[in-house]
Amino acid sequence: MTENTPGFDFAVSIDCVLFGFDGTELKILLIERNEDPFKDWWALPGNLVNNEESVDQSAQRILKELTGLGDIYMEQYYAFGDVNRHPQGRVISVAYYAMLRLGGDKPLKPLSSYAKKAQWVNVASLPKLAFDHQHILNKGLEKIKRRIKHLPLAFELLPEKFTLTQVQSVYELILGKKLDKRNFRKKILSFKVLKELEEKQRGVSFRAATLYKFDKRKYNKLFGKEISF
Amino acid sequence: MTENTPGFDFAVSIDCVLFGFDGTELKILLIERNEDPFKDWWALPGNLVNNEESVDQSAQRILKELTGLGDIYMEQYYAFGDVNRHPQGRVISVAYYAMLRLGGDKPLKPLSSYAKKAQWVNVASLPKLAFDHQHILNKGLEKIKRRIKHLPLAFELLPEKFTLTQVQSVYELILGKKLDKRNFRKKILSFKVLKELEEKQRGVSFRAATLYKFDKRKYNKLFGKEISF
DNA sequence: ACAAAAGTGTTCGCCCTACACCCATGA
DNA sequence: TCATGGGTGTAGGGCGAACACTTTTGT
């Protein structure tokens, strides 16, 4: 335990809930810890905030250290501050989520030594998590359930070109319920933020679906108006 | 500046945005600081988190110290963590908001000495605030604008018995726009969480309005369903 | 030919919006 | 009697929900 100037004896950490979509399942990125406490447990990627960086910058740095990715839309969603959430001292953790495109082209970069490995894990079949990370994750899931109704989070999970069925899958996984195909397509197209491409799906053993792109320009023009599922 | 165990050299504070409604205006509670930095400036009520209390408990304690009120619905909404937000060291501040009933029956209790006085101030005509408190407040206002569409925040600002016009005023002030009287009444009554009383308004020099009460029982039964403005 | 997913319209009910006048009360 | 806010209904348009079959493609 630490002995410090009263009032200045806290640590602040970031924990990241990184969502990914592999075409079928909703995944999150976990690391296997290589240090006590909770050595060998699975945990959310996270680390302490340095003294010379803001918490937002820290979140970006930690995400970059763990994945090699920068410039990711990342949103703070809650600060967890129970007294005993960390066994080695008073640590307040600020949680962020991000939506990431999975794909072989973006391998996970080497990690700091406190993690043995990082791995994408299906949200539906998680191991026991270290600290209060299950709680942090649950709150993150609730958050994106609400936010995906107003923000275009789904397209950040999908490849640049995607089919409407893939978009629908993402919504169904996050909201946890089936949606009607015709109604879904009508609605998502009614926002006018998807651009239909000439191109079609390839390599599937059934009728190839039309590919679409998310049109960020048009989306930005909607600013102020709400999209709503 | 402080010299501490690396990693455990942060302070964590709470800042509270306390909303109140006096029948006409939306107010927030400010204090006038009696200590440097920002001596003599107006600021949001807040204080450092103690080592042996959770941030939620700390928020409750601080609110109680400043107002004498306990058991207030208080919600954390953001953590502010810029490097130089506090001139005397690295302080992360976790912001909470609460909706309070104003009224002479609940005077503000004596304050800790770091405040000269506390005062309800009209949100529409604020003084310059210390630290990044204007920013914290702005973010709080955005937050309640969204939340009042789904949560019964308005009734926490109102006296136990209130008229429909008063409810409408609160919504108009928070949303920053006029609403149609007939449509508003239809909608608010359609949620079935208001109980019409036998009683009428007294002491007004025009037709007395019917008084209503918020029915928490019925509201709790709605759990899961969303109310939506 | 069959398996698998793509793609497509209509109907109905509900909710949101816009809109204006009479009523009750106290001064 | 006047000034002030209280209280009330309806019509039209738009949106969300329910619902099933044909098309395309690869094997």
Short mmCIF file of C-alpha atoms (C1' of nucleotides) in Angstrom, two decimals:
data_model
loop_
_atom_site.label_atom_id
_atom_site.label_comp_id
_atom_site.label_asym_id
_atom_site.label_seq_id
_atom_site.Cartn_x
_atom_site.Cartn_y
_atom_site.Cartn_z
CA MET A 1 0.00 0.00 0.00
CA THR A 2 1.09 3.56 -0.64
CA GLU A 3 1.91 6.42 1.76
CA ASN A 4 1.20 9.73 0.13
CA THR A 5 0.24 13.35 0.52
CA PRO A 6 -3.33 13.23 1.79
CA GLY A 7 -5.63 13.88 -1.11
CA PHE A 8 -3.04 12.98 -3.69
CA ASP A 9 -2.86 9.27 -3.05
CA PHE A 10 -5.18 7.92 -5.76
CA ALA A 11 -4.33 6.25 -9.00
CA VAL A 12 -6.50 6.64 -12.07
CA SER A 13 -6.75 3.96 -14.69
CA ILE A 14 -8.46 3.47 -18.02
CA ASP A 15 -10.32 0.33 -18.98
CA CYS A 16 -11.32 -0.19 -22.57
CA VAL A 17 -14.22 -2.21 -23.85
CA LEU A 18 -13.35 -2.84 -27.47
CA PHE A 19 -16.15 -4.30 -29.53
CA GLY A 20 -15.60 -6.23 -32.71
CA PHE A 21 -17.75 -8.13 -35.18
CA ASP A 22 -16.48 -11.10 -37.15
CA GLY A 23 -19.51 -11.54 -39.38
CA THR A 24 -21.37 -13.75 -36.97
CA GLU A 25 -20.59 -12.90 -33.37
CA LEU A 26 -20.12 -9.83 -31.24
CA LYS A 27 -16.67 -9.98 -29.67
CA ILE A 28 -14.67 -8.03 -27.16
CA LEU A 29 -10.92 -7.82 -26.75
CA LEU A 30 -9.55 -9.35 -23.56
CA ILE A 31 -6.04 -9.79 -22.29
CA GLU A 32 -4.62 -12.54 -20.15
CA ARG A 33 -2.81 -10.94 -17.26
CA ASN A 34 0.81 -11.75 -16.54
CA GLU A 35 1.08 -9.96 -13.21
CA ASP A 36 -0.47 -10.04 -9.81
CA PRO A 37 -3.07 -9.35 -8.74
CA PHE A 38 -5.26 -11.64 -10.83
CA LYS A 39 -2.26 -13.16 -12.61
CA ASP A 40 -3.48 -15.55 -15.35
CA TRP A 41 -6.99 -14.10 -15.28
CA TRP A 42 -8.72 -12.55 -18.24
CA ALA A 43 -9.28 -8.81 -18.01
CA LEU A 44 -10.26 -5.78 -20.00
CA PRO A 45 -7.28 -4.04 -21.55
CA GLY A 46 -6.41 -1.07 -19.42
CA ASN A 47 -3.61 0.71 -17.67
CA LEU A 48 -2.79 3.61 -15.41
CA VAL A 49 -3.12 7.19 -16.57
CA ASN A 50 0.20 9.01 -16.64
CA ASN A 51 0.59 12.29 -14.89
CA GLU A 52 1.28 14.29 -18.03
CA GLU A 53 -1.61 13.11 -20.18
CA SER A 54 -5.36 13.75 -20.06
CA VAL A 55 -7.64 10.79 -19.52
CA ASP A 56 -8.80 11.01 -23.14
CA GLN A 57 -5.24 10.98 -24.39
CA SER A 58 -4.47 8.12 -22.06
CA ALA A 59 -7.32 6.08 -23.48
CA GLN A 60 -5.98 6.66 -26.99
CA ARG A 61 -2.47 5.70 -25.95
CA ILE A 62 -3.55 2.52 -24.22
CA LEU A 63 -5.70 1.49 -27.15
CA LYS A 64 -2.77 2.12 -29.47
CA GLU A 65 -0.36 0.16 -27.29
CA LEU A 66 -2.66 -2.81 -27.32
CA THR A 67 -3.82 -2.81 -30.90
CA GLY A 68 -1.64 -0.49 -32.92
CA LEU A 69 -4.73 1.46 -33.90
CA GLY A 70 -5.09 5.21 -33.64
CA ASP A 71 -7.85 7.68 -34.47
CA ILE A 72 -10.61 5.42 -33.24
CA TYR A 73 -13.92 6.89 -32.16
CA MET A 74 -13.75 6.22 -28.47
CA GLU A 75 -16.18 7.33 -25.88
CA GLN A 76 -15.91 7.63 -22.16
CA TYR A 77 -18.95 6.19 -20.46
CA TYR A 78 -18.45 5.82 -16.73
CA ALA A 79 -16.04 6.17 -13.83
CA PHE A 80 -15.86 3.25 -11.41
CA GLY A 81 -14.81 4.23 -7.94
CA ASP A 82 -15.61 1.64 -5.31
CA VAL A 83 -13.14 1.59 -2.45
CA ASN A 84 -11.99 -1.97 -2.83
CA ARG A 85 -12.21 -2.46 -6.54
CA HIS A 86 -8.42 -2.79 -6.73
CA PRO A 87 -6.65 -4.85 -4.04
CA GLN A 88 -3.39 -2.88 -4.14
CA GLY A 89 -4.56 0.65 -3.56
CA ARG A 90 -7.16 3.20 -4.33
CA VAL A 91 -7.69 3.12 -8.08
CA ILE A 92 -10.47 4.94 -9.85
CA SER A 93 -11.08 3.56 -13.30
CA VAL A 94 -12.53 5.52 -16.18
CA ALA A 95 -14.12 3.28 -18.78
CA TYR A 96 -14.21 3.85 -22.53
CA TYR A 97 -15.68 1.86 -25.36
CA ALA A 98 -14.68 1.67 -28.99
CA MET A 99 -16.02 -0.15 -32.02
CA LEU A 100 -13.32 -1.77 -34.14
CA ARG A 101 -13.23 -3.38 -37.55
CA LEU A 102 -11.83 -6.88 -37.27
CA GLY A 103 -9.72 -8.21 -40.09
CA GLY A 104 -6.44 -9.93 -40.80
CA ASP A 105 -5.00 -6.70 -42.13
CA LYS A 106 -4.90 -5.22 -38.66
CA PRO A 107 -3.08 -7.67 -36.41
CA LEU A 108 -2.77 -6.91 -32.73
CA LYS A 109 0.58 -5.28 -32.07
CA PRO A 110 2.99 -6.59 -29.43
CA LEU A 111 1.71 -5.80 -25.98
CA SER A 112 3.28 -4.47 -22.85
CA SER A 113 4.55 -7.28 -20.67
CA TYR A 114 1.73 -7.17 -18.19
CA ALA A 115 -0.34 -9.17 -20.66
CA LYS A 116 0.50 -12.66 -21.86
CA LYS A 117 -1.76 -12.31 -24.85
CA ALA A 118 -4.76 -10.50 -26.20
CA GLN A 119 -7.69 -12.25 -27.80
CA TRP A 120 -11.09 -11.51 -29.25
CA VAL A 121 -13.72 -13.33 -27.23
CA ASN A 122 -17.37 -13.89 -28.00
CA VAL A 123 -19.45 -11.70 -25.69
CA ALA A 124 -21.90 -14.57 -25.32
CA SER A 125 -19.31 -16.90 -23.77
CA LEU A 126 -16.92 -14.96 -21.59
CA PRO A 127 -14.55 -16.32 -18.99
CA LYS A 128 -14.55 -14.94 -15.45
CA LEU A 129 -12.96 -11.52 -15.49
CA ALA A 130 -10.50 -9.87 -13.10
CA PHE A 131 -11.40 -7.02 -10.74
CA ASP A 132 -14.88 -5.56 -11.39
CA HIS A 133 -14.43 -5.92 -15.12
CA GLN A 134 -17.59 -7.92 -15.65
CA HIS A 135 -19.49 -5.03 -14.11
CA ILE A 136 -17.65 -2.50 -16.26
CA LEU A 137 -18.41 -4.54 -19.35
CA ASN A 138 -22.10 -4.92 -18.47
CA LYS A 139 -22.43 -1.18 -18.12
CA GLY A 140 -20.70 -0.75 -21.47
CA LEU A 141 -23.11 -3.12 -23.14
CA GLU A 142 -26.07 -1.21 -21.75
CA LYS A 143 -24.53 2.00 -23.01
CA ILE A 144 -24.07 0.88 -26.59
CA LYS A 145 -27.56 -0.60 -26.62
CA ARG A 146 -28.85 2.90 -26.08
CA ARG A 147 -26.34 4.69 -28.25
CA ILE A 148 -26.68 2.50 -31.31
CA LYS A 149 -30.23 3.80 -31.56
CA HIS A 150 -28.96 7.30 -32.22
CA LEU A 151 -25.38 6.97 -33.42
CA PRO A 152 -23.93 5.12 -36.40
CA LEU A 153 -21.88 2.77 -34.24
CA ALA A 154 -22.72 -0.26 -36.34
CA PHE A 155 -20.71 0.91 -39.33
CA GLU A 156 -17.57 1.19 -37.26
CA LEU A 157 -17.79 -2.53 -36.60
CA LEU A 158 -18.28 -3.45 -40.24
CA PRO A 159 -15.80 -3.56 -43.11
CA GLU A 160 -15.78 -0.62 -45.46
CA LYS A 161 -18.13 -2.42 -47.83
CA PHE A 162 -20.92 -4.38 -46.28
CA THR A 163 -24.32 -5.85 -46.99
CA LEU A 164 -27.55 -4.77 -45.38
CA THR A 165 -27.87 -8.18 -43.80
CA GLN A 166 -24.58 -7.62 -42.03
CA VAL A 167 -25.80 -4.29 -40.68
CA GLN A 168 -28.94 -5.98 -39.46
CA SER A 169 -26.90 -8.69 -37.72
CA VAL A 170 -24.96 -6.08 -35.78
CA TYR A 171 -28.14 -4.39 -34.62
CA GLU A 172 -29.67 -7.71 -33.65
CA LEU A 173 -26.60 -8.78 -31.68
CA ILE A 174 -26.31 -5.53 -29.79
CA LEU A 175 -30.00 -5.09 -29.12
CA GLY A 176 -30.39 -8.77 -28.34
CA LYS A 177 -33.45 -9.34 -30.48
CA LYS A 178 -34.53 -10.28 -34.00
CA LEU A 179 -35.64 -7.52 -36.34
CA ASP A 180 -37.91 -7.65 -39.36
CA LYS A 181 -35.87 -7.62 -42.56
CA ARG A 182 -38.14 -5.45 -44.67
CA ASN A 183 -38.75 -2.90 -41.96
CA PHE A 184 -35.09 -2.78 -41.07
CA ARG A 185 -34.03 -2.09 -44.65
CA LYS A 186 -36.66 0.56 -45.17
CA LYS A 187 -35.58 2.36 -42.03
CA ILE A 188 -31.84 2.17 -42.43
CA LEU A 189 -32.08 3.35 -46.03
CA SER A 190 -34.48 6.14 -45.08
CA PHE A 191 -31.65 7.89 -43.21
CA LYS A 192 -29.88 8.34 -46.57
CA VAL A 193 -26.44 7.75 -45.13
CA LEU A 194 -25.69 4.55 -47.02
CA LYS A 195 -24.35 4.59 -50.56
CA GLU A 196 -25.29 1.65 -52.75
CA LEU A 197 -22.29 0.35 -54.69
CA GLU A 198 -22.23 -1.23 -58.14
CA GLU A 199 -20.36 -4.07 -56.59
CA LYS A 200 -21.77 -7.30 -55.20
CA GLN A 201 -20.64 -9.82 -52.67
CA ARG A 202 -18.24 -12.48 -53.98
CA GLY A 203 -17.40 -15.98 -52.95
CA VAL A 204 -20.72 -16.92 -51.45
CA SER A 205 -22.64 -19.99 -52.52
CA PHE A 206 -25.94 -18.20 -52.89
CA ARG A 207 -27.30 -15.09 -54.44
CA ALA A 208 -24.76 -12.29 -53.96
CA ALA A 209 -25.93 -9.29 -51.98
CA THR A 210 -25.41 -5.67 -52.98
CA LEU A 211 -22.64 -3.91 -51.11
CA TYR A 212 -23.05 -0.53 -49.40
CA LYS A 213 -20.75 2.06 -47.93
CA PHE A 214 -21.37 4.42 -45.01
CA ASP A 215 -21.40 7.99 -46.28
CA LYS A 216 -19.83 10.04 -43.51
CA ARG A 217 -20.37 13.31 -45.38
CA LYS A 218 -24.09 12.87 -45.55
CA TYR A 219 -24.17 11.72 -41.96
CA ASN A 220 -22.39 14.84 -40.75
CA LYS A 221 -24.96 16.97 -42.48
CA LEU A 222 -27.65 15.42 -40.33
CA PHE A 223 -26.08 17.04 -37.29
CA GLY A 224 -28.79 18.11 -34.92
CA LYS A 225 -31.40 15.80 -36.33
CA GLU A 226 -31.68 12.54 -34.52
CA ILE A 227 -31.70 9.18 -36.13
CA SER A 228 -33.71 6.79 -34.09
CA PHE A 229 -34.30 3.06 -33.96
CA MET B 1 2.99 20.42 -6.07
CA THR B 2 3.05 16.93 -4.66
CA GLU B 3 5.78 14.26 -4.65
CA ASN B 4 4.31 10.83 -4.48
CA THR B 5 4.58 7.16 -5.32
CA PRO B 6 4.43 7.09 -9.10
CA GLY B 7 0.93 6.13 -10.17
CA PHE B 8 -0.58 7.08 -6.84
CA ASP B 9 -0.21 10.82 -7.09
CA PHE B 10 -3.66 11.83 -8.31
CA ALA B 11 -6.50 13.41 -6.43
CA VAL B 12 -10.10 12.68 -7.28
CA SER B 13 -12.84 15.18 -6.69
CA ILE B 14 -16.58 15.36 -7.07
CA ASP B 15 -18.41 18.28 -8.60
CA CYS B 16 -22.15 18.52 -8.24
CA VAL B 17 -24.53 20.22 -10.57
CA LEU B 18 -27.62 20.74 -8.47
CA PHE B 19 -30.66 21.85 -10.38
CA GLY B 20 -33.56 23.62 -8.80
CA PHE B 21 -36.79 25.18 -9.99
CA ASP B 22 -38.39 28.13 -8.26
CA GLY B 23 -41.59 28.17 -10.28
CA THR B 24 -40.21 30.38 -13.01
CA GLU B 25 -36.54 29.80 -13.57
CA LEU B 26 -34.13 26.92 -13.74
CA LYS B 27 -31.43 27.43 -11.13
CA ILE B 28 -28.23 25.78 -10.09
CA LEU B 29 -26.47 25.92 -6.76
CA LEU B 30 -23.15 27.73 -6.73
CA ILE B 31 -20.72 28.54 -3.97
CA GLU B 32 -18.43 31.49 -3.60
CA ARG B 33 -14.95 30.19 -2.89
CA ASN B 34 -13.05 31.32 0.18
CA GLU B 35 -9.73 29.73 -0.72
CA ASP B 36 -7.13 29.89 -3.42
CA PRO B 37 -7.04 29.07 -6.19
CA PHE B 38 -9.96 31.04 -7.52
CA LYS B 39 -10.64 32.71 -4.19
CA ASP B 40 -13.80 34.84 -4.46
CA TRP B 41 -14.91 33.12 -7.67
CA TRP B 42 -18.15 31.28 -8.09
CA ALA B 43 -17.84 27.54 -8.49
CA LEU B 44 -19.81 24.33 -8.50
CA PRO B 45 -20.02 22.75 -5.08
CA GLY B 46 -17.49 19.96 -4.88
CA ASN B 47 -14.74 18.51 -2.84
CA LEU B 48 -12.10 15.81 -2.75
CA VAL B 49 -13.01 12.17 -2.44
CA ASN B 50 -11.74 10.62 0.77
CA ASN B 51 -9.71 7.49 0.64
CA GLU B 52 -12.19 5.39 2.56
CA GLU B 53 -15.34 6.21 0.61
CA SER B 54 -16.55 5.28 -2.88
CA VAL B 55 -17.11 8.07 -5.36
CA ASP B 56 -20.87 7.56 -5.10
CA GLN B 57 -20.72 7.81 -1.31
CA SER B 58 -18.51 10.83 -1.63
CA ALA B 59 -21.03 12.56 -3.85
CA GLN B 60 -23.74 11.89 -1.28
CA ARG B 61 -21.57 13.19 1.54
CA ILE B 62 -20.66 16.37 -0.28
CA LEU B 63 -24.22 17.06 -1.25
CA LYS B 64 -25.25 16.54 2.34
CA GLU B 65 -22.51 18.80 3.69
CA LEU B 66 -23.63 21.57 1.42
CA THR B 67 -27.38 21.30 1.64
CA GLY B 68 -28.26 19.03 4.53
CA LEU B 69 -30.13 16.78 2.15
CA GLY B 70 -29.73 13.04 1.89
CA ASP B 71 -31.30 10.32 -0.24
CA ILE B 72 -31.32 12.41 -3.36
CA TYR B 73 -31.40 10.76 -6.75
CA MET B 74 -27.97 11.68 -7.98
CA GLU B 75 -26.39 10.48 -11.13
CA GLN B 76 -22.79 10.39 -12.25
CA TYR B 77 -22.45 11.67 -15.77
CA TYR B 78 -18.84 12.30 -16.71
CA ALA B 79 -15.24 12.31 -15.52
CA PHE B 80 -13.16 15.34 -16.39
CA GLY B 81 -9.48 14.62 -16.67
CA ASP B 82 -7.54 17.30 -18.51
CA VAL B 83 -4.00 17.70 -17.27
CA ASN B 84 -4.19 21.32 -16.25
CA ARG B 85 -7.76 21.58 -15.10
CA HIS B 86 -6.60 22.21 -11.52
CA PRO B 87 -3.64 24.53 -10.98
CA GLN B 88 -2.39 22.83 -7.82
CA GLY B 89 -1.97 19.26 -8.95
CA ARG B 90 -3.44 16.49 -10.95
CA VAL B 91 -7.11 16.31 -10.05
CA ILE B 92 -9.63 14.17 -11.87
CA SER B 93 -13.16 15.30 -11.23
CA VAL B 94 -16.20 13.09 -11.41
CA ALA B 95 -19.37 15.05 -12.05
CA TYR B 96 -22.82 14.28 -10.72
CA TYR B 97 -26.13 15.97 -11.15
CA ALA B 98 -29.17 16.05 -8.91
CA MET B 99 -32.59 17.59 -9.13
CA LEU B 100 -33.71 19.31 -5.92
CA ARG B 101 -36.95 20.70 -4.66
CA LEU B 102 -36.47 24.30 -3.66
CA GLY B 103 -38.40 25.62 -0.73
CA GLY B 104 -37.99 27.54 2.50
CA ASP B 105 -38.52 24.36 4.48
CA LYS B 106 -35.13 23.10 3.39
CA PRO B 107 -32.59 25.83 4.11
CA LEU B 108 -28.99 25.32 3.08
CA LYS B 109 -27.04 23.98 6.04
CA PRO B 110 -23.80 25.61 7.22
CA LEU B 111 -21.00 24.96 4.77
CA SER B 112 -17.44 23.94 5.16
CA SER B 113 -15.16 26.94 5.40
CA TYR B 114 -13.91 26.76 1.87
CA ALA B 115 -17.11 28.45 0.77
CA LYS B 116 -18.18 31.93 1.79
CA LYS B 117 -21.73 31.26 0.81
CA ALA B 118 -23.93 29.13 -1.38
CA GLN B 119 -26.61 30.54 -3.60
CA TRP B 120 -29.14 29.45 -6.18
CA VAL B 121 -28.39 31.16 -9.47
CA ASN B 122 -30.45 31.36 -12.61
CA VAL B 123 -28.91 29.14 -15.27
CA ALA B 124 -29.68 31.80 -17.83
CA SER B 125 -27.49 34.42 -16.14
CA LEU B 126 -24.44 32.84 -14.59
CA PRO B 127 -21.27 34.52 -13.43
CA LYS B 128 -17.90 33.32 -14.68
CA LEU B 129 -17.05 30.06 -12.99
CA ALA B 130 -13.81 28.74 -11.50
CA PHE B 131 -11.73 25.95 -13.05
CA ASP B 132 -13.47 24.20 -15.95
CA HIS B 133 -16.80 24.39 -14.18
CA GLN B 134 -18.59 26.09 -17.04
CA HIS B 135 -17.64 23.16 -19.21
CA ILE B 136 -18.76 20.66 -16.56
CA LEU B 137 -22.06 22.47 -16.26
CA ASN B 138 -22.62 22.57 -20.02
CA LYS B 139 -22.10 18.87 -20.26
CA GLY B 140 -24.55 18.38 -17.40
CA LEU B 141 -27.17 20.44 -19.13
CA GLU B 142 -26.81 18.39 -22.30
CA LYS B 143 -27.14 15.27 -20.23
CA ILE B 144 -30.38 16.19 -18.52
CA LYS B 145 -31.81 17.38 -21.84
CA ARG B 146 -31.47 13.83 -23.07
CA ARG B 147 -32.43 12.13 -19.84
CA ILE B 148 -35.57 14.10 -19.14
CA LYS B 149 -36.99 12.52 -22.27
CA HIS B 150 -36.86 9.11 -20.66
CA LEU B 151 -36.70 9.65 -16.93
CA PRO B 152 -39.08 11.42 -14.55
CA LEU B 153 -36.54 14.06 -13.58
CA ALA B 154 -39.02 16.90 -13.76
CA PHE B 155 -40.96 15.72 -10.71
CA GLU B 156 -37.87 15.82 -8.55
CA LEU B 157 -37.66 19.55 -9.20
CA LEU B 158 -41.29 20.19 -8.36
CA PRO B 159 -43.04 20.33 -5.00
CA GLU B 160 -44.95 17.25 -3.96
CA LYS B 161 -48.17 18.73 -5.34
CA PHE B 162 -47.90 20.54 -8.62
CA THR B 163 -49.94 21.69 -11.59
CA LEU B 164 -49.55 20.46 -15.13
CA THR B 165 -48.46 23.91 -16.20
CA GLN B 166 -45.57 23.72 -13.76
CA VAL B 167 -44.50 20.39 -15.21
CA GLN B 168 -44.65 21.90 -18.67
CA SER B 169 -42.52 24.85 -17.57
CA VAL B 170 -39.80 22.53 -16.34
CA TYR B 171 -39.74 20.65 -19.63
CA GLU B 172 -39.67 23.89 -21.59
CA LEU B 173 -36.81 25.32 -19.55
CA ILE B 174 -34.69 22.21 -19.78
CA LEU B 175 -35.38 21.51 -23.43
CA GLY B 176 -35.10 25.18 -24.27
CA LYS B 177 -38.24 25.38 -26.36
CA LYS B 178 -41.97 25.99 -26.10
CA LEU B 179 -44.33 23.05 -26.10
CA ASP B 180 -47.97 22.85 -27.12
CA LYS B 181 -50.19 22.83 -24.04
CA ARG B 182 -52.81 20.36 -25.23
CA ASN B 183 -50.31 17.92 -26.67
CA PHE B 184 -48.14 18.13 -23.60
CA ARG B 185 -51.00 17.31 -21.27
CA LYS B 186 -52.21 14.44 -23.38
CA LYS B 187 -48.78 12.91 -23.43
CA ILE B 188 -47.78 13.39 -19.81
CA LEU B 189 -51.11 11.99 -18.64
CA SER B 190 -50.87 9.07 -21.06
CA PHE B 191 -47.96 7.67 -19.05
CA LYS B 192 -50.37 7.17 -16.15
CA VAL B 193 -47.85 8.11 -13.50
CA LEU B 194 -49.60 11.24 -12.27
CA LYS B 195 -52.38 11.09 -9.74
CA GLU B 196 -55.00 13.78 -9.96
CA LEU B 197 -55.83 15.23 -6.53
CA GLU B 198 -59.13 16.60 -5.28
CA GLU B 199 -57.25 19.70 -4.30
CA LYS B 200 -56.75 22.86 -6.27
CA GLN B 201 -54.20 25.59 -6.27
CA ARG B 202 -54.73 28.38 -3.70
CA GLY B 203 -53.79 32.00 -3.50
CA VAL B 204 -53.68 32.76 -7.18
CA SER B 205 -55.60 35.60 -8.74
CA PHE B 206 -57.04 33.52 -11.56
CA ARG B 207 -58.73 30.22 -12.04
CA ALA B 208 -57.12 27.67 -9.72
CA ALA B 209 -55.43 24.72 -11.40
CA THR B 210 -55.86 21.09 -10.37
CA LEU B 211 -52.98 19.65 -8.40
CA TYR B 212 -51.27 16.37 -9.24
CA LYS B 213 -48.85 14.04 -7.51
CA PHE B 214 -46.18 11.85 -9.04
CA ASP B 215 -47.05 8.20 -8.39
CA LYS B 216 -43.75 6.44 -7.87
CA ARG B 217 -45.41 3.05 -7.50
CA LYS B 218 -46.96 3.17 -10.92
CA TYR B 219 -43.75 4.52 -12.39
CA ASN B 220 -41.72 1.65 -11.00
CA LYS B 221 -44.09 -0.79 -12.62
CA LEU B 222 -43.22 0.67 -15.99
CA PHE B 223 -39.68 -0.60 -15.58
CA GLY B 224 -38.40 -1.80 -18.89
CA LYS B 225 -40.86 0.19 -20.91
CA GLU B 226 -39.56 3.54 -22.02
CA ILE B 227 -41.34 6.80 -21.65
CA SER B 228 -40.38 9.13 -24.39
CA PHE B 229 -40.78 12.78 -25.19
"C1'" DA C 1 -33.27 -29.52 -58.43
"C1'" DC C 2 -32.25 -27.93 -54.18
"C1'" DA C 3 -30.38 -25.15 -50.54
"C1'" DA C 4 -29.52 -20.67 -48.92
"C1'" DA C 5 -29.99 -16.07 -48.53
"C1'" DA C 6 -31.44 -11.67 -51.34
"C1'" DG C 7 -34.79 -8.71 -52.27
"C1'" DT C 8 -39.29 -6.55 -52.36
"C1'" DG C 9 -45.01 -3.66 -50.84
"C1'" DT C 10 -49.02 -3.09 -48.61
"C1'" DT C 11 -52.20 -2.50 -44.96
"C1'" DC C 12 -53.54 -0.95 -40.47
"C1'" DG C 13 -53.39 1.32 -36.32
"C1'" DC C 14 -51.28 4.60 -33.51
"C1'" DC C 15 -49.05 8.67 -32.39
"C1'" DC C 16 -47.55 13.15 -33.30
"C1'" DT C 17 -48.73 17.74 -34.80
"C1'" DA C 18 -51.17 21.73 -35.59
"C1'" DC C 19 -54.56 24.54 -34.17
"C1'" DA C 20 -58.59 28.21 -31.08
"C1'" DC C 21 -61.96 28.98 -27.98
"C1'" DC C 22 -64.61 29.12 -23.57
"C1'" DC C 23 -64.16 28.87 -18.39
"C1'" DA C 24 -63.27 30.13 -13.61
"C1'" DT C 25 -61.35 33.21 -10.41
"C1'" DG C 26 -59.69 37.32 -7.97
"C1'" DA C 27 -58.84 42.06 -8.24
"C1'" DT D 1 -65.71 43.66 -16.20
"C1'" DC D 2 -61.34 42.65 -17.10
"C1'" DA D 3 -57.08 40.22 -16.93
"C1'" DT D 4 -54.98 35.93 -16.29
"C1'" DG D 5 -54.04 31.48 -16.85
"C1'" DG D 6 -56.95 26.73 -16.83
"C1'" DG D 7 -58.78 23.48 -19.46
"C1'" DT D 8 -60.46 21.00 -23.56
"C1'" DG D 9 -61.01 17.99 -29.06
"C1'" DT D 10 -60.25 16.86 -33.70
"C1'" DA D 11 -58.48 16.00 -38.21
"C1'" DG D 12 -54.54 14.64 -41.21
"C1'" DG D 13 -50.18 12.84 -42.06
"C1'" DG D 14 -46.46 10.01 -41.04
"C1'" DC D 15 -44.31 6.23 -38.88
"C1'" DG D 16 -43.85 1.66 -37.02
"C1'" DA D 17 -45.41 -3.19 -37.07
"C1'" DA D 18 -46.98 -7.22 -39.07
"C1'" DC D 19 -46.68 -10.20 -42.69
"C1'" DA D 20 -44.87 -14.14 -47.44
"C1'" DC D 21 -43.35 -15.00 -51.66
"C1'" DT D 22 -40.19 -14.80 -55.79
"C1'" DT D 23 -35.34 -14.39 -57.39
"C1'" DT D 24 -30.60 -15.49 -57.80
"C1'" DT D 25 -26.65 -18.27 -57.35
"C1'" DG D 26 -23.54 -22.16 -56.35
"C1'" DT D 27 -23.27 -26.95 -55.55
#
